[in-house]
């Protein structure tokens, strides 16, 4: 994987990506699988019995709400006991340093050290933090924290009086929220520093983006009509460039278009550009073993720039869009883009390895011929 940075399909040429996109039979299977996932029908989550409107909605629900259900050993790895202990210490310092609180309570809190890493109370804190990290809903976090932790503060901070325990628990809630925000900012800051795409790379991205939007549009058009499918079509069409100048400016799409490609709007391009940044971030490690598609999708759908650009697309839509449909379509657009990128990325790696193997075999064959020739000359009578 030493040459992984050279494998981006937009940098030197478009050979691999064009070959993939033009191979309808091979790629259509990928889109067919994705189209099945976005067909709008009532689907029930087996884990919590929540009724979703589509298969993609169910998939997004499971990703957000039950992502770690199948891997209990890692479900709280984002908030370990050491990190939680530091949060509690920070909360204690804020209380002790603030003389507005009674001295006896400040002294009591300052001497508190009775935290247990294997307690059910700590697991409850972890669960609340996990939900906060996934949803980003601070109001719901505070409501849940106060009802389950603050009201039972003496159980969580054993040895403290009720007043002291309640005060400490409220400060811990504030510090936990700050900690969660810092984690999110640190996670997204890496991709913000990535090099901007060159004109050639943007051309490739526009080509793939237009292909994705057009394919999804056709799949929805060919499915059973419903209010949700009409809204999805309207959103996808809002990502299609209409004015002639925008269409002509996307030269790669224009030069290869045989009636089956879309030029995309600036808003749609912004969505794909940020997704591409996250894709490159995940695949930039020379030692990576697989592409973490779930991570790319999750980081993309929560990215501020992606949400802003997508909201602009919704405003350009001809129909009023239901909130649930809007979320499903965004998730599907990004998911399909990442699938195509992953598919092409993997195929490019395989092709490069095949070329290297062929070169090695050719080199070995030349050595074998040379060796056989020398042996023949040695055996020839003088």
Tab-separated table of C-alpha atoms in Angstrom:
chain	number	residue	atom	x	y	z
A	1	UNK	CA	0.000	0.000	0.000
A	2	UNK	CA	2.984	2.310	-0.253
A	3	UNK	CA	1.519	3.927	-3.350
A	4	UNK	CA	-1.991	4.433	-1.936
A	5	UNK	CA	-1.813	8.214	-2.348
A	6	UNK	CA	-1.313	7.705	-6.084
A	7	UNK	CA	-4.485	5.667	-6.405
A	8	UNK	CA	-7.009	8.502	-6.433
A	9	UNK	CA	-8.791	8.151	-9.690
A	10	UNK	CA	-9.027	11.871	-10.364
A	11	UNK	CA	-5.322	12.732	-10.262
A	12	UNK	CA	-3.585	11.421	-13.378
A	13	UNK	CA	-6.332	10.156	-15.654
A	14	UNK	CA	-9.937	8.998	-15.670
A	15	UNK	CA	-9.330	5.617	-17.255
A	16	UNK	CA	-10.458	3.412	-14.415
A	17	UNK	CA	-13.504	5.425	-13.424
A	18	UNK	CA	-14.718	5.795	-16.998
A	19	UNK	CA	-14.270	2.076	-17.582
A	20	UNK	CA	-16.323	1.319	-14.492
A	21	UNK	CA	-19.119	3.782	-15.186
A	22	UNK	CA	-19.405	2.701	-18.807
A	23	UNK	CA	-19.528	-0.981	-17.882
A	24	UNK	CA	-23.303	-0.914	-17.347
A	25	UNK	CA	-23.740	-4.568	-16.420
A	26	UNK	CA	-21.091	-4.482	-13.701
A	27	UNK	CA	-22.088	-1.174	-12.149
A	28	UNK	CA	-25.833	-1.515	-12.588
A	29	UNK	CA	-25.726	-4.359	-10.085
A	30	UNK	CA	-24.332	-1.910	-7.534
A	31	UNK	CA	-27.094	0.573	-8.290
A	32	UNK	CA	-29.721	-2.152	-8.324
A	33	UNK	CA	-28.774	-3.122	-4.770
A	34	UNK	CA	-28.890	0.510	-3.695
A	35	UNK	CA	-32.220	1.055	-5.432
A	36	UNK	CA	-33.754	-1.834	-3.509
A	37	UNK	CA	-32.641	-0.104	-0.324
A	38	UNK	CA	-34.319	3.190	-1.281
A	39	UNK	CA	-37.660	1.764	-2.391
A	40	UNK	CA	-40.178	3.477	-0.168
A	41	UNK	CA	-42.171	1.041	1.916
A	42	UNK	CA	-42.947	0.642	5.591
A	43	UNK	CA	-40.157	-1.253	7.319
A	44	UNK	CA	-39.940	-2.178	10.991
A	45	UNK	CA	-36.699	-2.232	12.984
A	46	UNK	CA	-36.288	-5.652	14.579
A	47	UNK	CA	-34.302	-4.173	17.471
A	48	UNK	CA	-36.756	-1.537	18.743
A	49	UNK	CA	-39.874	-2.058	16.533
A	50	UNK	CA	-39.668	1.501	15.168
A	51	UNK	CA	-41.605	1.803	11.901
A	52	UNK	CA	-39.515	3.402	9.126
A	53	UNK	CA	-40.846	4.631	5.800
A	54	UNK	CA	-38.146	3.099	3.630
A	55	UNK	CA	-35.342	0.560	3.695
A	56	UNK	CA	-32.768	3.333	3.508
A	57	UNK	CA	-34.542	5.010	6.424
A	58	UNK	CA	-34.329	1.749	8.362
A	59	UNK	CA	-30.625	1.449	7.519
A	60	UNK	CA	-29.977	5.032	8.645
A	61	UNK	CA	-31.985	4.401	11.846
A	62	UNK	CA	-29.934	1.285	12.654
A	63	UNK	CA	-26.674	3.140	11.920
A	64	UNK	CA	-27.628	5.981	14.262
A	65	UNK	CA	-29.530	4.154	16.998
A	66	UNK	CA	-28.143	0.598	17.028
A	67	UNK	CA	-24.688	0.943	15.469
A	68	UNK	CA	-22.935	-0.820	18.344
A	69	UNK	CA	-25.588	-3.410	19.238
A	70	UNK	CA	-23.669	-6.188	17.469
A	71	UNK	CA	-20.389	-5.232	19.107
A	72	UNK	CA	-20.983	-4.771	22.826
A	73	UNK	CA	-17.276	-4.850	23.631
A	74	UNK	CA	-16.699	-1.601	21.757
A	75	UNK	CA	-19.934	0.242	22.339
A	76	UNK	CA	-18.485	2.743	24.823
A	77	UNK	CA	-14.915	3.046	23.636
A	78	UNK	CA	-15.398	6.790	22.940
A	79	UNK	CA	-15.779	7.542	26.682
A	80	UNK	CA	-13.426	5.519	28.835
A	81	UNK	CA	-13.154	5.694	32.595
A	82	UNK	CA	-9.974	7.794	32.458
A	83	UNK	CA	-11.695	10.392	30.261
A	84	UNK	CA	-14.745	10.388	32.539
A	85	UNK	CA	-12.544	10.822	35.619
A	86	UNK	CA	-10.974	13.891	34.012
A	87	UNK	CA	-14.424	15.288	33.257
A	88	UNK	CA	-15.433	14.858	36.913
A	89	UNK	CA	-12.163	16.488	38.061
A	90	UNK	CA	-12.807	19.426	35.747
A	91	UNK	CA	-16.328	19.782	37.153
A	92	UNK	CA	-14.948	19.654	40.708
A	93	UNK	CA	-12.413	22.406	39.960
A	94	UNK	CA	-15.064	24.660	38.473
A	95	UNK	CA	-17.144	24.318	41.622
A	96	UNK	CA	-14.231	24.673	44.065
A	97	UNK	CA	-12.918	27.785	42.291
A	98	UNK	CA	-16.333	29.454	42.284
A	99	UNK	CA	-16.858	31.064	45.678
A	100	UNK	CA	-20.530	31.639	45.013
A	101	UNK	CA	-21.129	28.147	46.416
A	102	UNK	CA	-21.068	27.526	50.204
A	103	UNK	CA	-17.601	26.659	51.549
A	104	UNK	CA	-18.737	23.413	53.194
A	105	UNK	CA	-20.107	22.100	49.885
A	106	UNK	CA	-16.959	23.142	48.004
A	107	UNK	CA	-14.788	21.384	50.589
A	108	UNK	CA	-16.947	18.274	50.431
A	109	UNK	CA	-16.761	18.100	46.631
A	110	UNK	CA	-12.999	18.797	46.591
A	111	UNK	CA	-12.353	15.741	48.776
A	112	UNK	CA	-14.588	13.439	46.712
A	113	UNK	CA	-12.693	10.534	45.054
A	114	UNK	CA	-15.203	7.685	45.101
A	115	UNK	CA	-15.624	6.866	41.391
A	116	UNK	CA	-16.087	3.258	40.228
A	117	UNK	CA	-15.247	2.205	36.668
A	118	UNK	CA	-17.275	-1.016	36.727
A	119	UNK	CA	-20.449	0.395	38.231
A	120	UNK	CA	-23.867	0.427	36.601
A	121	UNK	CA	-23.907	4.191	37.146
A	122	UNK	CA	-20.813	4.678	34.963
A	123	UNK	CA	-22.375	2.515	32.244
A	124	UNK	CA	-25.406	4.790	32.338
A	125	UNK	CA	-23.158	7.834	31.839
A	126	UNK	CA	-21.508	6.109	28.885
A	127	UNK	CA	-24.882	5.326	27.338
A	128	UNK	CA	-26.018	8.952	27.633
A	129	UNK	CA	-22.794	10.194	26.067
A	130	UNK	CA	-23.105	7.704	23.218
A	131	UNK	CA	-26.616	8.956	22.429
A	132	UNK	CA	-25.445	12.569	22.592
A	133	UNK	CA	-22.586	11.850	20.216
A	134	UNK	CA	-24.874	10.208	17.676
A	135	UNK	CA	-27.828	12.607	17.783
A	136	UNK	CA	-26.145	15.882	18.720
A	137	UNK	CA	-29.387	16.862	20.470
A	138	UNK	CA	-28.245	18.823	23.551
A	139	UNK	CA	-31.769	19.482	24.829
A	140	UNK	CA	-32.616	15.799	24.865
A	141	UNK	CA	-29.252	15.039	26.465
A	142	UNK	CA	-29.886	17.482	29.312
A	143	UNK	CA	-33.432	16.170	29.812
A	144	UNK	CA	-32.236	12.551	30.006
A	145	UNK	CA	-29.214	13.424	32.153
A	146	UNK	CA	-31.270	15.333	34.699
A	147	UNK	CA	-34.003	12.699	34.919
A	148	UNK	CA	-31.635	9.728	35.264
A	149	UNK	CA	-28.425	11.135	36.802
A	150	UNK	CA	-29.108	14.405	38.633
A	151	UNK	CA	-32.260	13.142	40.373
A	152	UNK	CA	-30.260	10.111	41.555
A	153	UNK	CA	-27.002	11.969	42.144
A	154	UNK	CA	-26.272	10.356	45.539
A	155	UNK	CA	-26.118	6.956	43.799
A	156	UNK	CA	-23.656	8.202	41.189
A	157	UNK	CA	-21.447	10.155	43.594
A	158	UNK	CA	-21.556	7.975	46.669
A	159	UNK	CA	-20.464	9.565	49.922
A	160	UNK	CA	-21.621	13.076	49.056
A	161	UNK	CA	-24.652	14.764	50.584
A	162	UNK	CA	-27.621	15.311	48.304
A	163	UNK	CA	-26.877	18.995	47.766
A	164	UNK	CA	-23.224	18.384	46.940
A	165	UNK	CA	-23.977	15.397	44.700
A	166	UNK	CA	-26.682	17.297	42.816
A	167	UNK	CA	-24.398	20.280	42.241
A	168	UNK	CA	-21.532	18.074	41.034
A	169	UNK	CA	-23.785	16.095	38.687
A	170	UNK	CA	-25.089	19.271	37.010
A	171	UNK	CA	-21.523	20.464	36.428
A	172	UNK	CA	-20.550	17.043	35.066
A	173	UNK	CA	-23.386	17.351	32.534
A	174	UNK	CA	-21.956	20.677	31.301
A	175	UNK	CA	-18.395	19.328	31.129
A	176	UNK	CA	-19.550	16.164	29.352
A	177	UNK	CA	-21.258	18.277	26.713
A	178	UNK	CA	-18.075	20.337	26.188
A	179	UNK	CA	-16.052	17.116	25.921
A	180	UNK	CA	-18.417	15.727	23.275
A	181	UNK	CA	-18.233	18.917	21.184
A	182	UNK	CA	-14.431	18.913	21.354
A	183	UNK	CA	-14.336	15.293	20.151
A	184	UNK	CA	-16.545	16.134	17.158
A	185	UNK	CA	-14.451	19.211	16.281
A	186	UNK	CA	-11.222	17.200	16.493
A	187	UNK	CA	-12.707	14.468	14.303
A	188	UNK	CA	-13.723	16.868	11.515
A	189	UNK	CA	-10.719	19.201	11.646
A	190	UNK	CA	-8.468	16.758	9.748
A	191	UNK	CA	-10.636	16.801	6.636
A	192	UNK	CA	-10.953	20.601	6.736
A	193	UNK	CA	-7.190	20.804	6.140
A	194	UNK	CA	-7.159	18.548	3.098
A	195	UNK	CA	-5.891	19.991	-0.178
A	196	UNK	CA	-8.593	21.407	-2.422
A	197	UNK	CA	-9.462	19.439	-5.528
A	198	UNK	CA	-7.723	20.416	-8.751
A	199	UNK	CA	-9.756	21.237	-11.875
A	200	UNK	CA	-9.146	17.700	-13.192
A	201	UNK	CA	-10.251	16.158	-9.920
A	202	UNK	CA	-13.379	18.317	-9.835
A	203	UNK	CA	-14.209	17.175	-13.353
A	204	UNK	CA	-14.066	13.539	-12.243
A	205	UNK	CA	-16.155	14.297	-9.162
A	206	UNK	CA	-18.786	16.098	-11.265
A	207	UNK	CA	-18.930	13.112	-13.594
A	208	UNK	CA	-19.506	10.617	-10.780
A	209	UNK	CA	-21.916	12.938	-8.942
A	210	UNK	CA	-24.051	13.435	-12.039
A	211	UNK	CA	-24.050	9.720	-12.707
A	212	UNK	CA	-25.209	8.974	-9.139
A	213	UNK	CA	-28.031	11.543	-9.183
A	214	UNK	CA	-29.238	10.430	-12.612
A	215	UNK	CA	-29.229	6.733	-11.699
A	216	UNK	CA	-31.118	7.330	-8.451
A	217	UNK	CA	-33.608	9.528	-10.298
A	218	UNK	CA	-34.283	6.788	-12.873
A	219	UNK	CA	-34.718	4.151	-10.179
A	220	UNK	CA	-37.322	6.269	-8.381
A	221	UNK	CA	-39.110	7.056	-11.637
A	222	UNK	CA	-39.395	3.338	-12.373
A	223	UNK	CA	-40.725	2.396	-8.936
A	224	UNK	CA	-44.339	2.547	-7.790
A	225	UNK	CA	-45.422	6.172	-7.518
A	226	UNK	CA	-46.083	7.616	-4.072
A	227	UNK	CA	-45.833	10.967	-2.315
A	228	UNK	CA	-42.421	10.008	-0.954
A	229	UNK	CA	-41.039	8.888	-4.327
A	230	UNK	CA	-42.252	12.123	-5.967
A	231	UNK	CA	-40.474	14.132	-3.276
A	232	UNK	CA	-37.292	12.110	-3.763
A	233	UNK	CA	-37.407	12.752	-7.521
A	234	UNK	CA	-37.894	16.466	-6.881
A	235	UNK	CA	-34.828	16.598	-4.597
A	236	UNK	CA	-32.656	14.738	-7.101
A	237	UNK	CA	-33.756	17.031	-9.934
A	238	UNK	CA	-32.808	20.014	-7.752
A	239	UNK	CA	-29.229	18.771	-8.000
A	240	UNK	CA	-29.266	18.879	-11.811
A	241	UNK	CA	-27.774	21.955	-13.462
A	242	UNK	CA	-30.247	23.744	-15.741
A	243	UNK	CA	-28.465	26.748	-17.227
A	244	UNK	CA	-26.358	26.161	-20.300
A	245	UNK	CA	-23.248	27.881	-18.886
A	246	UNK	CA	-23.072	25.467	-15.934
A	247	UNK	CA	-23.567	22.486	-18.214
A	248	UNK	CA	-20.856	23.587	-20.644
A	249	UNK	CA	-18.436	24.367	-17.813
A	250	UNK	CA	-18.450	20.693	-16.792
A	251	UNK	CA	-16.421	19.665	-19.813
A	252	UNK	CA	-15.793	16.033	-18.939
A	253	UNK	CA	-19.514	15.370	-18.491
A	254	UNK	CA	-20.344	17.318	-21.663
A	255	UNK	CA	-17.722	15.541	-23.781
A	256	UNK	CA	-18.766	12.049	-22.653
A	257	UNK	CA	-22.500	12.659	-22.404
A	258	UNK	CA	-24.615	10.479	-24.664
A	259	UNK	CA	-27.901	11.532	-23.072
A	260	UNK	CA	-27.404	9.598	-19.859
A	261	UNK	CA	-25.435	11.999	-17.679
A	262	UNK	CA	-26.369	15.020	-15.603
A	263	UNK	CA	-24.335	18.139	-15.018
A	264	UNK	CA	-24.695	19.014	-11.322
A	265	UNK	CA	-25.389	22.254	-9.452
A	266	UNK	CA	-22.904	23.956	-7.156
A	267	UNK	CA	-24.886	22.785	-4.127
A	268	UNK	CA	-24.778	19.154	-5.252
A	269	UNK	CA	-21.086	19.513	-6.014
A	270	UNK	CA	-20.446	20.813	-2.473
A	271	UNK	CA	-22.109	17.695	-1.035
A	272	UNK	CA	-19.917	15.419	-3.154
A	273	UNK	CA	-16.732	17.431	-2.497
A	274	UNK	CA	-17.051	17.124	1.284
A	275	UNK	CA	-17.867	13.424	0.946
A	276	UNK	CA	-14.774	13.013	-1.235
A	277	UNK	CA	-12.686	14.711	1.457
A	278	UNK	CA	-13.905	12.240	4.073
A	279	UNK	CA	-13.349	9.339	1.667
A	280	UNK	CA	-9.748	10.416	1.134
A	281	UNK	CA	-9.243	10.870	4.853
A	282	UNK	CA	-10.316	7.268	5.492
A	283	UNK	CA	-8.177	5.860	2.652
A	284	UNK	CA	-5.080	8.018	3.244
A	285	UNK	CA	-3.572	5.599	5.777
A	286	UNK	CA	-1.021	3.378	4.051
A	287	UNK	CA	-1.841	0.513	6.426
A	288	UNK	CA	-5.639	0.547	6.159
A	289	UNK	CA	-7.193	-2.884	5.621
A	290	UNK	CA	-10.682	-1.887	4.460
A	291	UNK	CA	-12.651	1.221	3.585
A	292	UNK	CA	-14.809	2.285	6.535
A	293	UNK	CA	-17.866	3.177	4.464
A	294	UNK	CA	-20.062	3.702	7.539
A	295	UNK	CA	-17.647	6.289	8.940
A	296	UNK	CA	-17.484	8.213	5.651
A	297	UNK	CA	-21.270	8.315	5.370
A	298	UNK	CA	-21.811	9.278	9.010
A	299	UNK	CA	-19.248	12.081	8.923
A	300	UNK	CA	-20.609	13.375	5.634
A	301	UNK	CA	-24.295	13.531	6.605
A	302	UNK	CA	-23.386	15.434	9.795
A	303	UNK	CA	-20.963	17.837	8.104
A	304	UNK	CA	-22.092	21.475	8.398
A	305	UNK	CA	-21.192	22.316	4.786
A	306	UNK	CA	-22.996	19.236	3.478
A	307	UNK	CA	-26.139	20.037	5.477
A	308	UNK	CA	-26.069	23.682	4.339
A	309	UNK	CA	-25.635	22.786	0.646
A	310	UNK	CA	-28.308	20.097	0.856
A	311	UNK	CA	-30.768	22.494	2.507
A	312	UNK	CA	-30.224	24.832	-0.448
A	313	UNK	CA	-31.104	21.936	-2.763
A	314	UNK	CA	-34.304	21.393	-0.778
A	315	UNK	CA	-35.204	25.063	-1.253
A	316	UNK	CA	-34.737	24.619	-5.011
A	317	UNK	CA	-37.040	21.613	-5.022
A	318	UNK	CA	-40.404	22.037	-6.735
A	319	UNK	CA	-42.230	20.205	-3.926
A	320	UNK	CA	-42.489	20.631	-0.176
A	321	UNK	CA	-40.216	17.947	1.256
A	322	UNK	CA	-41.014	15.831	4.285
A	323	UNK	CA	-38.209	15.864	6.851
A	324	UNK	CA	-37.900	12.078	6.898
A	325	UNK	CA	-37.744	11.847	3.101
A	326	UNK	CA	-35.100	14.589	3.015
A	327	UNK	CA	-32.881	12.667	5.437
A	328	UNK	CA	-33.337	9.407	3.551
A	329	UNK	CA	-32.440	10.929	0.185
A	330	UNK	CA	-29.316	12.659	1.528
A	331	UNK	CA	-28.166	9.441	3.152
A	332	UNK	CA	-28.815	7.518	-0.081
A	333	UNK	CA	-26.989	10.036	-2.308
A	334	UNK	CA	-23.899	9.950	-0.110
A	335	UNK	CA	-24.053	6.184	0.385
A	336	UNK	CA	-24.216	5.545	-3.353
A	337	UNK	CA	-21.381	7.969	-4.093
A	338	UNK	CA	-19.199	6.253	-1.486
A	339	UNK	CA	-20.084	2.824	-2.896
A	340	UNK	CA	-19.063	3.857	-6.403
A	341	UNK	CA	-15.858	5.467	-5.095
A	342	UNK	CA	-15.031	2.391	-3.034
A	343	UNK	CA	-15.770	0.099	-5.961
A	344	UNK	CA	-13.555	2.108	-8.337
A	345	UNK	CA	-10.846	2.596	-5.701
A	346	UNK	CA	-10.627	-1.140	-5.028
A	347	UNK	CA	-10.665	-1.975	-8.728
A	348	UNK	CA	-7.828	0.471	-9.365
A	349	UNK	CA	-5.737	-1.154	-6.615
A	350	UNK	CA	-6.391	-4.604	-8.073
A	351	UNK	CA	-5.378	-3.437	-11.548
A	352	UNK	CA	-2.146	-1.957	-10.240
A	353	UNK	CA	-1.313	-5.160	-8.385
A	354	UNK	CA	-2.029	-7.172	-11.543
A	355	UNK	CA	0.308	-4.924	-13.521
A	356	UNK	CA	3.051	-5.349	-10.912
A	357	UNK	CA	2.545	-9.122	-10.913
A	358	UNK	CA	2.723	-9.183	-14.692
A	359	UNK	CA	5.941	-7.161	-14.608
A	360	UNK	CA	7.442	-9.517	-12.025
A	361	UNK	CA	6.474	-12.569	-14.109
A	362	UNK	CA	7.924	-10.956	-17.221
A	363	UNK	CA	11.138	-10.194	-15.368
A	364	UNK	CA	11.322	-13.751	-14.025
A	365	UNK	CA	10.701	-15.136	-17.518
A	366	UNK	CA	13.529	-13.047	-18.957
A	367	UNK	CA	15.847	-14.305	-16.227
A	368	UNK	CA	14.817	-17.890	-16.925
A	369	UNK	CA	15.427	-17.464	-20.678
A	370	UNK	CA	18.787	-15.851	-20.004
A	371	UNK	CA	19.761	-18.654	-17.604
A	372	UNK	CA	18.673	-21.363	-20.068
A	373	UNK	CA	20.605	-19.636	-22.855
A	374	UNK	CA	23.795	-19.539	-20.775
A	375	UNK	CA	23.409	-23.215	-19.834
A	376	UNK	CA	22.917	-24.077	-23.500
A	377	UNK	CA	26.061	-22.229	-24.480
A	378	UNK	CA	28.059	-23.969	-21.754
A	379	UNK	CA	26.881	-27.399	-22.888
A	380	UNK	CA	27.663	-26.651	-26.547
A	381	UNK	CA	30.937	-28.375	-27.633
A	382	UNK	CA	33.780	-25.977	-28.361
